[in-house]
Coordinates of C-alpha atoms in Angstrom, one line a residue:
X1 CA -6.7 -10.7 10.9
X2 CA -6.1 -12.2 14.3
X3 CA -3.6 -14.8 15.4
X4 CA -5.6 -17.7 16.8
X5 CA -3.0 -18.8 19.3
X6 CA -2.4 -15.4 21.1
X7 CA -5.6 -13.7 20.2
X8 CA -3.7 -10.6 19.0
X9 CA -4.2 -9.0 15.7
X10 CA -1.6 -9.5 12.9
X11 CA -3.1 -7.3 10.2
X12 CA -5.4 -4.3 10.5
X13 CA -6.6 -2.7 7.3
X14 CA -8.4 0.7 7.3
X15 CA -9.8 2.9 4.6
X16 CA -12.2 5.9 4.9
X17 CA -15.4 6.0 2.9
X18 CA -14.3 9.4 1.5
X19 CA -11.1 7.8 0.1
X20 CA -13.2 5.1 -1.7
X21 CA -15.7 7.6 -3.1
X22 CA -13.0 10.1 -4.1
X23 CA -10.5 7.7 -5.7
X24 CA -12.3 7.7 -9.2
X25 CA -11.5 11.4 -9.4
X26 CA -7.8 11.0 -8.7
X27 CA -4.9 10.6 -11.1
X28 CA -4.3 6.9 -11.8
X29 CA -1.0 6.9 -10.0
X30 CA -0.6 5.4 -6.6
X31 CA 2.4 5.3 -4.3
X32 CA 3.0 2.5 -1.8
X33 CA 5.3 2.4 1.1
X34 CA 5.9 0.9 4.5
X35 CA 7.0 2.6 7.7
X36 CA 8.3 0.9 10.8
X37 CA 6.5 1.8 14.0
X38 CA 8.5 2.4 17.2
X39 CA 7.6 2.3 20.8
X40 CA 5.3 0.1 22.8
X41 CA 3.5 -1.2 19.8
X42 CA 5.9 -2.3 17.1
X43 CA 5.0 -3.3 13.6
X44 CA 4.9 -1.8 10.2
X45 CA 2.4 0.8 8.8
X46 CA 1.7 0.0 5.1
X47 CA 0.0 2.7 3.1
X48 CA -1.2 3.8 -0.3
X49 CA -1.7 7.3 -1.5
X50 CA -2.8 8.9 -4.8
X51 CA -2.6 12.5 -6.1
X52 CA -5.5 14.7 -7.0
X53 CA -5.7 17.0 -10.0
X54 CA -4.2 19.9 -7.9
X55 CA -1.1 17.8 -7.0
X56 CA -2.1 17.2 -3.4
X57 CA -1.6 13.9 -1.7
X58 CA -4.8 11.9 -1.3
X59 CA -4.6 9.1 1.3
X60 CA -6.2 5.8 0.1
X61 CA -5.6 3.2 2.7
X62 CA -3.6 2.1 5.7
X63 CA -2.7 -1.3 7.1
X64 CA -0.8 -2.1 10.4
X65 CA 1.0 -5.4 10.1
X66 CA 3.4 -7.4 12.3
X67 CA 6.2 -7.3 9.7
X68 CA 6.8 -6.3 6.1
X69 CA 6.7 -9.6 4.1
X70 CA 4.8 -11.2 1.2
X71 CA 1.9 -12.3 3.4
X72 CA 1.4 -8.8 4.8
X73 CA 1.6 -7.1 1.4
X74 CA -0.7 -9.8 0.0
X75 CA -3.3 -9.0 2.6
X76 CA -3.0 -5.3 1.9
X77 CA -3.4 -5.8 -1.9
X78 CA -6.4 -8.1 -1.4
X79 CA -8.2 -5.3 0.5
X80 CA -7.0 -2.5 -1.8
X81 CA -8.3 -4.3 -4.9
X82 CA -11.8 -3.8 -3.6
X83 CA -11.7 -0.2 -4.9
X84 CA -8.4 0.3 -6.8
X85 CA -8.9 -1.9 -9.8
X86 CA -6.2 -3.4 -12.0
X87 CA -6.1 -1.6 -15.3
X88 CA -3.5 -0.6 -17.9
X89 CA -4.0 3.1 -17.1
X90 CA -2.9 2.6 -13.5
X91 CA 0.7 3.3 -12.5
X92 CA 2.0 2.0 -9.1
X93 CA 5.2 3.5 -7.6
X94 CA 7.1 1.8 -4.8
X95 CA 10.5 1.6 -3.1
X96 CA 11.8 -1.7 -4.7
X97 CA 10.9 -3.8 -1.6
X98 CA 10.9 -7.4 -2.9
X99 CA 7.6 -8.2 -1.2
X100 CA 5.8 -5.3 -2.9
X101 CA 7.2 -6.3 -6.2
X102 CA 6.1 -9.9 -5.7
X103 CA 2.5 -9.0 -4.7
X104 CA 2.2 -6.3 -7.3
X105 CA 2.9 -8.8 -10.0
X106 CA 0.2 -11.2 -8.6
X107 CA -2.5 -8.6 -7.9
X108 CA -1.9 -5.8 -10.4
X109 CA -0.4 -7.5 -13.6
X110 CA -2.0 -4.9 -16.0
X111 CA -0.8 -1.8 -14.1
X112 CA 2.6 -0.2 -14.8
X113 CA 5.1 -0.7 -12.0
X114 CA 7.6 2.0 -11.2
X115 CA 10.4 2.7 -8.7
X116 CA 10.5 5.8 -6.6
X117 CA 13.5 7.9 -7.7
X118 CA 14.3 9.1 -4.2
X119 CA 14.5 5.5 -2.9
X120 CA 16.4 4.4 -6.0
X121 CA 19.0 7.2 -5.4
X122 CA 19.3 6.4 -1.7
X123 CA 19.8 2.7 -2.3
X124 CA 22.3 2.7 -5.1

């Protein structure tokens, strides 16, 4: 997505074809997080990962956004829904960020929503 005034991108979503074709063979647990980018190009990297049957991390998708807010996570989930479908067997783990919680409730109402224990421990 590009800002019409400045001509600069606001959101950039990326997923590999191998991630899409491999996802049906993964456990139905995905983890979401955001990481601040430092340096010349600031912003936030949003990402989703799954776990394969041998307990290895399986990258699903990445999204570079200007800031972590409801609009950015909404854009991310709109794209993610193309291959990670909302179903009662799905469990989504995240770090209690309010924007993730808001957009999860809108985009994945059937999935189970859980909080990452590491983030819960660090934030209490």
